[in-house]
Short mmCIF file of C-alpha atoms in Angstrom, two decimals:
data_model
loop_
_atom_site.label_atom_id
_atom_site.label_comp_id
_atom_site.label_asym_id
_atom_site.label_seq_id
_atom_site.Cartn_x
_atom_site.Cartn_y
_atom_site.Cartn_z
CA UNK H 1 27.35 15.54 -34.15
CA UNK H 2 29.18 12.65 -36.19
CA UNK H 3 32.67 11.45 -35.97
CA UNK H 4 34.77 10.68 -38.77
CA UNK H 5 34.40 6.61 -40.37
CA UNK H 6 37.31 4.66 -39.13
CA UNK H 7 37.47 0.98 -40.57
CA UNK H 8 33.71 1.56 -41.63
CA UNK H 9 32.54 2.08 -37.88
CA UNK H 10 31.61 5.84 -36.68
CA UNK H 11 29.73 7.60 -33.51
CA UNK H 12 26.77 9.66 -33.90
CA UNK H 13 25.73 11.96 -31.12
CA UNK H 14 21.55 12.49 -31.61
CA UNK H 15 20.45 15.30 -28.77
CA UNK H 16 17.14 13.82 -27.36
CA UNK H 17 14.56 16.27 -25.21
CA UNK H 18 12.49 13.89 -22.92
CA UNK H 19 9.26 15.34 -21.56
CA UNK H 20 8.62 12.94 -19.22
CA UNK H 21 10.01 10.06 -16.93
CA UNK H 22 10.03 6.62 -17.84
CA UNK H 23 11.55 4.06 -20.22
CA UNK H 24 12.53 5.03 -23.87
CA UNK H 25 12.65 2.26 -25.82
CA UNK H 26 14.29 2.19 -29.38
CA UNK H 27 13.22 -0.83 -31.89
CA UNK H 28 14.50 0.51 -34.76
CA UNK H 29 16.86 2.67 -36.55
CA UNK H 30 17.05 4.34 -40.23
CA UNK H 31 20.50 5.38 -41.15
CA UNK H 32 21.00 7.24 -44.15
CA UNK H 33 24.60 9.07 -46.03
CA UNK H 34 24.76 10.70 -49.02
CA UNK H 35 27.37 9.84 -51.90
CA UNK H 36 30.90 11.84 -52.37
CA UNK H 37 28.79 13.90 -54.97
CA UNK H 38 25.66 14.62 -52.94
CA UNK H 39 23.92 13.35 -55.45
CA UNK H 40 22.52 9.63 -54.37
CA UNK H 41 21.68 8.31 -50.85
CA UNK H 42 21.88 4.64 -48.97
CA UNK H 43 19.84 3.69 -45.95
CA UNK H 44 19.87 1.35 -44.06
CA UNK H 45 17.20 -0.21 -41.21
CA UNK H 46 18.59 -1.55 -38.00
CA UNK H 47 17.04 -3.51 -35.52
CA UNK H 48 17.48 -2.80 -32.00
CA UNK H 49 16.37 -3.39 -28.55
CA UNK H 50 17.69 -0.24 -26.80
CA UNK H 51 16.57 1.14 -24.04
CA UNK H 52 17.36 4.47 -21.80
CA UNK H 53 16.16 5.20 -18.68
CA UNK H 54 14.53 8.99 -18.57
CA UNK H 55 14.94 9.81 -14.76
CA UNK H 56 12.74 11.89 -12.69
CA UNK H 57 14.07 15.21 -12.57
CA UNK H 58 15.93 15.76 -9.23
CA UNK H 59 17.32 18.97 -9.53
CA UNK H 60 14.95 20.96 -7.57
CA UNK H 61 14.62 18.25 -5.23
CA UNK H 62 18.01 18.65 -3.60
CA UNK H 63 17.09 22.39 -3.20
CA UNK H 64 13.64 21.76 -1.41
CA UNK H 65 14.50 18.71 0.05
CA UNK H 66 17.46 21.00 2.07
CA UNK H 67 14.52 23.51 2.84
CA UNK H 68 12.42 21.13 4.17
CA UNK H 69 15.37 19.28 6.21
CA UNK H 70 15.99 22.79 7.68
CA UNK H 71 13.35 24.66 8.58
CA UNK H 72 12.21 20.86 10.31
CA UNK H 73 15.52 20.99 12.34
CA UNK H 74 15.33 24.39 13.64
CA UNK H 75 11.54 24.15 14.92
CA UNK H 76 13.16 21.02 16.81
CA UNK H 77 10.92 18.29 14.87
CA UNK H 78 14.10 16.45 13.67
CA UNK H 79 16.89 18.16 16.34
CA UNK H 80 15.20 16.10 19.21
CA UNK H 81 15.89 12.71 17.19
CA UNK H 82 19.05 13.16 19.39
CA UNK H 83 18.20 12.56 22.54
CA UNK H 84 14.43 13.26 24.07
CA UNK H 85 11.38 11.02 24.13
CA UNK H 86 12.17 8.15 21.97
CA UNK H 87 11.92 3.91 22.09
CA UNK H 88 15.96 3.39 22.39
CA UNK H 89 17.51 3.49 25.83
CA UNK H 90 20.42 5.90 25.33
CA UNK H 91 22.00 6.20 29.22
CA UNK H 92 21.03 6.04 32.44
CA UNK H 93 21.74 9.33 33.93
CA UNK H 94 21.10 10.71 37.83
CA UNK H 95 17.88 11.67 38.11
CA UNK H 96 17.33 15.97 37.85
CA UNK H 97 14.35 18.54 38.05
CA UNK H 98 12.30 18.56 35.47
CA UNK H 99 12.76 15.11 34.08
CA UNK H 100 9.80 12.29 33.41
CA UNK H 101 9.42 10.63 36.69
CA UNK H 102 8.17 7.60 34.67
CA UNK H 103 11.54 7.00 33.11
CA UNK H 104 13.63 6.68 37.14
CA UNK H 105 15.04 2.80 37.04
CA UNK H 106 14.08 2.20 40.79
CA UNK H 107 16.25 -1.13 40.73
CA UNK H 108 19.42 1.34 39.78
CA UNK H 109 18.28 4.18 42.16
CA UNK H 110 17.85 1.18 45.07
CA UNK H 111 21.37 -0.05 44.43
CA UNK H 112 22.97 3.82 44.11
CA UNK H 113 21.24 5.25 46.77
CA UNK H 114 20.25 7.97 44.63
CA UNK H 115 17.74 8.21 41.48
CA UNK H 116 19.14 7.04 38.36
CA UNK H 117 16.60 7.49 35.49
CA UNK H 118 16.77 6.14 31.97
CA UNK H 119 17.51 8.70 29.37
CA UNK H 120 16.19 7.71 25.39
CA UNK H 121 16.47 8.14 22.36
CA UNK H 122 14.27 8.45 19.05
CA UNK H 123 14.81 5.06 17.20
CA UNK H 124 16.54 4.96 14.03
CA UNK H 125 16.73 2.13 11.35
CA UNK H 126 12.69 2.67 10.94
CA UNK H 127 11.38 0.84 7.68
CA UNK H 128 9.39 3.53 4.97
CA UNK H 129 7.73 1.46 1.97
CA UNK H 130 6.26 3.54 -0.30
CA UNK H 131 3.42 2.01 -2.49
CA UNK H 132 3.11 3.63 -5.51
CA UNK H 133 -0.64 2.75 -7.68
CA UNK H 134 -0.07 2.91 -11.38
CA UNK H 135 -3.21 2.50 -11.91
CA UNK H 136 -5.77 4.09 -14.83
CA UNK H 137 -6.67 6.82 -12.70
CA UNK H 138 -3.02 7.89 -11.15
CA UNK H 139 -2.28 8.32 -15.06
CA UNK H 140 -4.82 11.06 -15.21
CA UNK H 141 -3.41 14.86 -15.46
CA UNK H 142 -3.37 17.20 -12.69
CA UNK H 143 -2.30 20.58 -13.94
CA UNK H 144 -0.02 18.96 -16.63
CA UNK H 145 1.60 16.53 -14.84
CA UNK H 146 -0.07 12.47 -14.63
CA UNK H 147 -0.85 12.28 -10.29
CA UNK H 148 1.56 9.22 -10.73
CA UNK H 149 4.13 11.63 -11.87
CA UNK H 150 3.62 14.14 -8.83
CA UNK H 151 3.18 10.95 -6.51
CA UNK H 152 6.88 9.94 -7.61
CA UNK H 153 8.30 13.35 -7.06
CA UNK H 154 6.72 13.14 -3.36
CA UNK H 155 8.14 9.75 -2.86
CA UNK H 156 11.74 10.85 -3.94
CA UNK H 157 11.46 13.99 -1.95
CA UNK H 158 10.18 12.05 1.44
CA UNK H 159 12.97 9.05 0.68
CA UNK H 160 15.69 11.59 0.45
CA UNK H 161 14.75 12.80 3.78
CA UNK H 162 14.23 9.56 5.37
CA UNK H 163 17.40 8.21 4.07
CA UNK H 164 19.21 11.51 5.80
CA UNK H 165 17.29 10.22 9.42
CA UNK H 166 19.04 7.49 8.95
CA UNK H 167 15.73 5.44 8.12
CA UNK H 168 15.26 2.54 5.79
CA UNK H 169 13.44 2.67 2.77
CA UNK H 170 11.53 0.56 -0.01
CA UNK H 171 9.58 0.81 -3.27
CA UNK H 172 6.33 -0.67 -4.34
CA UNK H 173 5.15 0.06 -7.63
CA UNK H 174 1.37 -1.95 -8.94
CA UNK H 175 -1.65 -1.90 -10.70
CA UNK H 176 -3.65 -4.79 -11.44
CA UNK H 177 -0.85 -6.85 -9.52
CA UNK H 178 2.69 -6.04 -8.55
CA UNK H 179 4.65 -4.58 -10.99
CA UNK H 180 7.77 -3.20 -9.00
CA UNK H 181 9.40 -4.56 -5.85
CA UNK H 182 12.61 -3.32 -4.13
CA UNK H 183 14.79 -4.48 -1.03
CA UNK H 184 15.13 -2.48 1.76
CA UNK H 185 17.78 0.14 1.25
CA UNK H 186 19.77 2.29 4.34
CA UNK H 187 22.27 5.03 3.37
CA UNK H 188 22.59 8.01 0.57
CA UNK H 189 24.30 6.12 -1.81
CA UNK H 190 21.21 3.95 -2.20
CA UNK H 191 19.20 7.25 -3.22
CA UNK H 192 20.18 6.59 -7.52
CA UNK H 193 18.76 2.95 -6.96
CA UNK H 194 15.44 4.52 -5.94
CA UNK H 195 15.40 6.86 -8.57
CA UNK H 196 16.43 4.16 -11.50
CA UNK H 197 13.33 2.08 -10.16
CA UNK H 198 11.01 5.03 -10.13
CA UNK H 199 11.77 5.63 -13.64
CA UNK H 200 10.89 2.51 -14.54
CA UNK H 201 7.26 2.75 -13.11
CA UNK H 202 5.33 2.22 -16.20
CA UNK H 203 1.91 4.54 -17.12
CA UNK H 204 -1.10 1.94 -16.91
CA UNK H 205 -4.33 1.83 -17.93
CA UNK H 206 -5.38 -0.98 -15.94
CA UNK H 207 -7.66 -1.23 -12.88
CA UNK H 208 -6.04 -1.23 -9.63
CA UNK H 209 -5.79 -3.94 -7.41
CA UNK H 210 -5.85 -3.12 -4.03
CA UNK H 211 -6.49 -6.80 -2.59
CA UNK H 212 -4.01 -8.53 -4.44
CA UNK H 213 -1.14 -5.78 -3.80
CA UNK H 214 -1.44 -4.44 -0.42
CA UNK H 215 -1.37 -8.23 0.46
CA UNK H 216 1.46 -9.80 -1.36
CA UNK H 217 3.12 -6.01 0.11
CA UNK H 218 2.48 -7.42 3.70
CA UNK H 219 3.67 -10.99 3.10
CA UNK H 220 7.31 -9.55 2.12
CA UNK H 221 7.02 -7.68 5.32
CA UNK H 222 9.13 -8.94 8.46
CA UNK H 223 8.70 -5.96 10.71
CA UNK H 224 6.41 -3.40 11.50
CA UNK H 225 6.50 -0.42 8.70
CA UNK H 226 5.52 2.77 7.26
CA UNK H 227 3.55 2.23 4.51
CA UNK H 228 2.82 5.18 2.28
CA UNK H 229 0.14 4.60 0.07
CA UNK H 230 -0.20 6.93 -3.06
CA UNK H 231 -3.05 6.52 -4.83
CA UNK H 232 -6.46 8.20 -6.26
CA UNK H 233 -10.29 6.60 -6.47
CA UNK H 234 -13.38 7.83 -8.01
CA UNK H 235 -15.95 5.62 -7.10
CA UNK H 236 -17.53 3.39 -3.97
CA UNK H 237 -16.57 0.19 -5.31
CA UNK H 238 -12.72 0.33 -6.06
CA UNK H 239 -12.84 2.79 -2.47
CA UNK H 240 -13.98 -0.18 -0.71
CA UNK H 241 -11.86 -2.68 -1.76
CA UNK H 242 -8.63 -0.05 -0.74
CA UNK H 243 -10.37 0.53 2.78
CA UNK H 244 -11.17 -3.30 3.31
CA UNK H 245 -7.22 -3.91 2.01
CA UNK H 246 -6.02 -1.27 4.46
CA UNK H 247 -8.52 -3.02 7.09
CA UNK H 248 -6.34 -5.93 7.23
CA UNK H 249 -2.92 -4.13 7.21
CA UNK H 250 -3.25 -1.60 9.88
CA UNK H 251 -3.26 -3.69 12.72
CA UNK H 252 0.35 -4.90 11.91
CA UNK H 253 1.94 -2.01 10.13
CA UNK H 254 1.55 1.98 10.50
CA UNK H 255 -0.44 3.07 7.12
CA UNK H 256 -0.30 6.52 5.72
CA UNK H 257 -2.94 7.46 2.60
CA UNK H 258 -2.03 10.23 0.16
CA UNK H 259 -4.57 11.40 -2.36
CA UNK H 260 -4.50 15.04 -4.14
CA UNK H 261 -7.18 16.93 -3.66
CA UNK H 262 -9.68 17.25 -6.63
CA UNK H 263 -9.17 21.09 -7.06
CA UNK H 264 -11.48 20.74 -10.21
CA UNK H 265 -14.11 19.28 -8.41
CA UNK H 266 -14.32 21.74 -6.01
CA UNK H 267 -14.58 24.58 -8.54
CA UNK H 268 -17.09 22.48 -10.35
CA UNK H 269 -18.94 22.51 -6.95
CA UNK H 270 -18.35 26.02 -5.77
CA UNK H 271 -19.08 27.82 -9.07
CA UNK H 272 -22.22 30.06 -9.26
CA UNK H 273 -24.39 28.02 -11.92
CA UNK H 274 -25.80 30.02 -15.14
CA UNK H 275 -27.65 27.57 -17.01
CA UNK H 276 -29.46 24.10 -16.10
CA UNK H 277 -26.49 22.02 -17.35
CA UNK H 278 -24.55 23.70 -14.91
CA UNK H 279 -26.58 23.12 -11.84
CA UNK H 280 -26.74 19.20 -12.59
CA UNK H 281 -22.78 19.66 -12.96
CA UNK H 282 -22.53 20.97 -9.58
CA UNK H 283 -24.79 18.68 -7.91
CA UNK H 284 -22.61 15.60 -9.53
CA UNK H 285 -19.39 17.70 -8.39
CA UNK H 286 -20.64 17.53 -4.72
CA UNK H 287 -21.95 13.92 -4.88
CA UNK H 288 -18.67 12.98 -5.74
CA UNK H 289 -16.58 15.31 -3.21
CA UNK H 290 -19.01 13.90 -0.16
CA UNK H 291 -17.90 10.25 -1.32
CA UNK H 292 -15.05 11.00 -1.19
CA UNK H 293 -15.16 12.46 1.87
CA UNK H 294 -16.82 9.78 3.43
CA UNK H 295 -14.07 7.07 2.16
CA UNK H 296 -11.04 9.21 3.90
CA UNK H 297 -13.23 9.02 7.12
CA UNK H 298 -13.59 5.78 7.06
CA UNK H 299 -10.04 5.11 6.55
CA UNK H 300 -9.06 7.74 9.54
CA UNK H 301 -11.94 5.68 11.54
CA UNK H 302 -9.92 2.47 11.11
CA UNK H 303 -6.44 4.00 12.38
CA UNK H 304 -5.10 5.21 8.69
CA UNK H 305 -3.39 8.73 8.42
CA UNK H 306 -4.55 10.40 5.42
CA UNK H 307 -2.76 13.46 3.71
CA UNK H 308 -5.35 15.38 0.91
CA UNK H 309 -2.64 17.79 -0.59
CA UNK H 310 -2.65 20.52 -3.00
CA UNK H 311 -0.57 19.18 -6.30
CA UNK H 312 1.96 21.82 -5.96
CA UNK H 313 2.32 20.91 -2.03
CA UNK H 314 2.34 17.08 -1.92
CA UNK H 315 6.09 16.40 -1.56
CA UNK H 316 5.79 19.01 1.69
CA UNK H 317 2.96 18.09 3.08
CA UNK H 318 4.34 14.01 2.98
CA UNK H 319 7.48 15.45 4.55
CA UNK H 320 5.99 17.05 7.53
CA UNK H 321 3.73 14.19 7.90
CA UNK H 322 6.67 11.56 7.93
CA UNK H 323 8.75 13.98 10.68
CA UNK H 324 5.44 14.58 12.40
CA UNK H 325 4.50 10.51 12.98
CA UNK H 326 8.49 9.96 13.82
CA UNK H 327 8.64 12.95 16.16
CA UNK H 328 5.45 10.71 18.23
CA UNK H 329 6.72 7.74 18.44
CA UNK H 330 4.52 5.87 16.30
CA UNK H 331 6.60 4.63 13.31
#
């Protein structure tokens, strides 16, 4: 749609279908308007170093995310953040039936002549980083969609919850070496910041650095945290440079692992073979699946929780995870 020249100046309005998130950069431009007559043209090339941010689409989000919030709260996974076991002393009630003996305050009960025990509360205020690998093989399609992409739509979906618990969150975004690094952010408002910096994680084709990320993540640290690793390996070597990396972090902060399962793999694996080609296929199919089996052991060996999630069932599966670990205690 154009508006009509005033002084020489106009507005053109150019309709632009993105197909996926990111950063849209525009270097040049090639105008072009015909003569009164219609019957010569001038152009003209402009230089430009425009940019638009292409969010992640959020829409459905809200939906699910509500869903998820829900169905959480009424099987009493997120209702009991109340009052119930938790680290924060709420109030130090007289002591009735039923109640932990562990928690009476004999001191109080001493000085009442009756037993007073402390009641508590699940603590708030928790800090969630989520460390996002752009890495090589996070770029590679699952079903359509790059696993970075569905990693980011699991992140937004598990922030938006954790912001509504009243949690803390962060962003960590690398490849060979940091690429993205956010403050700590508390409330909904902060919800657009995460989702401006998660369309600005860039597709790489680099290798991942495990070493040289999860440590300069733990440096910026001052408390414990959640971190969420999302992430995907293929062979021993870059495996065992993410478990030694998550070796050295898991004694001071809680880590949680998500990989998507390798559905194509398993039907690699689990398909009757035909022909000789397809029996060496299925051999290398399980080879690979038992590796990687054996790396998520090792990781669960050393303390790590590790989701393996259908594609379609990530952003769920991180949720109930997240309520899960905060419902225990452990964050």
């Amino acid at each position: 749609m154009w508006i009509a020249l005033r002084n020489g100046r106009g507005v053109a309005v150019l309709p632009l279908a993105t197909v996926r998130r990111g950063t849209a950069r525009f270097e040049q431009l090639w105008l072009r308007w015909r003569g009164p007559l219609g019957l010569a043209w001038q152009q003209r090339v402009i230089a430009t170093a425009t940019t638009l941010p292409i969010l992640p689409d959020i829409r459905p989000l809200h939906d699910r995310g509500a869903q998820i919030f829900q169905r959480h709260a009424l099987q009493g996974l997120i209702a009991q953040i109340e009052r119930g076991d938790g680290a924060d002393f709420e109030a130090l009630v007289e002591f009735r039936a039923g109640m932990d003996r562990r928690a009476i305050d004999w001191k109080q009960s001493a000085r009442q002549t009756k037993l007073h025990a402390k009641e508590f509360r699940t603590e708030r205020n928790n800090q969630i980083v989520f460390a996002v690998d752009a890495g090589r093989q996070m770029c590679e399609p699952v079903a359509g969609l790059p696993r970075i992409d569905r990693a980011v739509s699991a992140m937004l979906l598990t922030a938006w919850v954790a912001l509504k618990l009243g949690d803390r969150v962060a962003l960590h975004a690398f490849d060979s070496r940091p690429r993205i690094a956010s403050g700590v952010v508390s409330g909904m408002p902060a919800f657009a910041n995460l989702q401006r910096l998660a369309a600005a994680i860039e597709y790489s084709g680099e290798e991942t650095n495990y070493t040289f990320a999860l440590t300069t993540l733990a440096a910026r640290l001052t408390r414990r945290s959640m971190i969420v690793l999302f992430t995907e390996f293929t062979d021993l070597t870059s495996a065992d440079f993410m478990v030694r990396a998550a070796a050295r972090i898991v004694g001071t902060h809680l880590l949680l692992v998500v990989v998507l399962r390798d559905e194509e793999l398993e039907r690699i694996a689990d398909a009757a073979p035909v022909t000789a080609d397809d029996v060496t296929r299925a051999v290398t199919a399980a080879a690979l699946l038992r590796d990687r089996k054996l790396v998520l052991t090792r990781l669960q060996h050393l303390g790590v929780h590790v989701i393996e999630a259908e594609h379609d069932r990530v952003g769920e599966r991180l949720v109930a995870g997240y309520v899960d670990l905060k419902r225990r205690n452990l964050l």
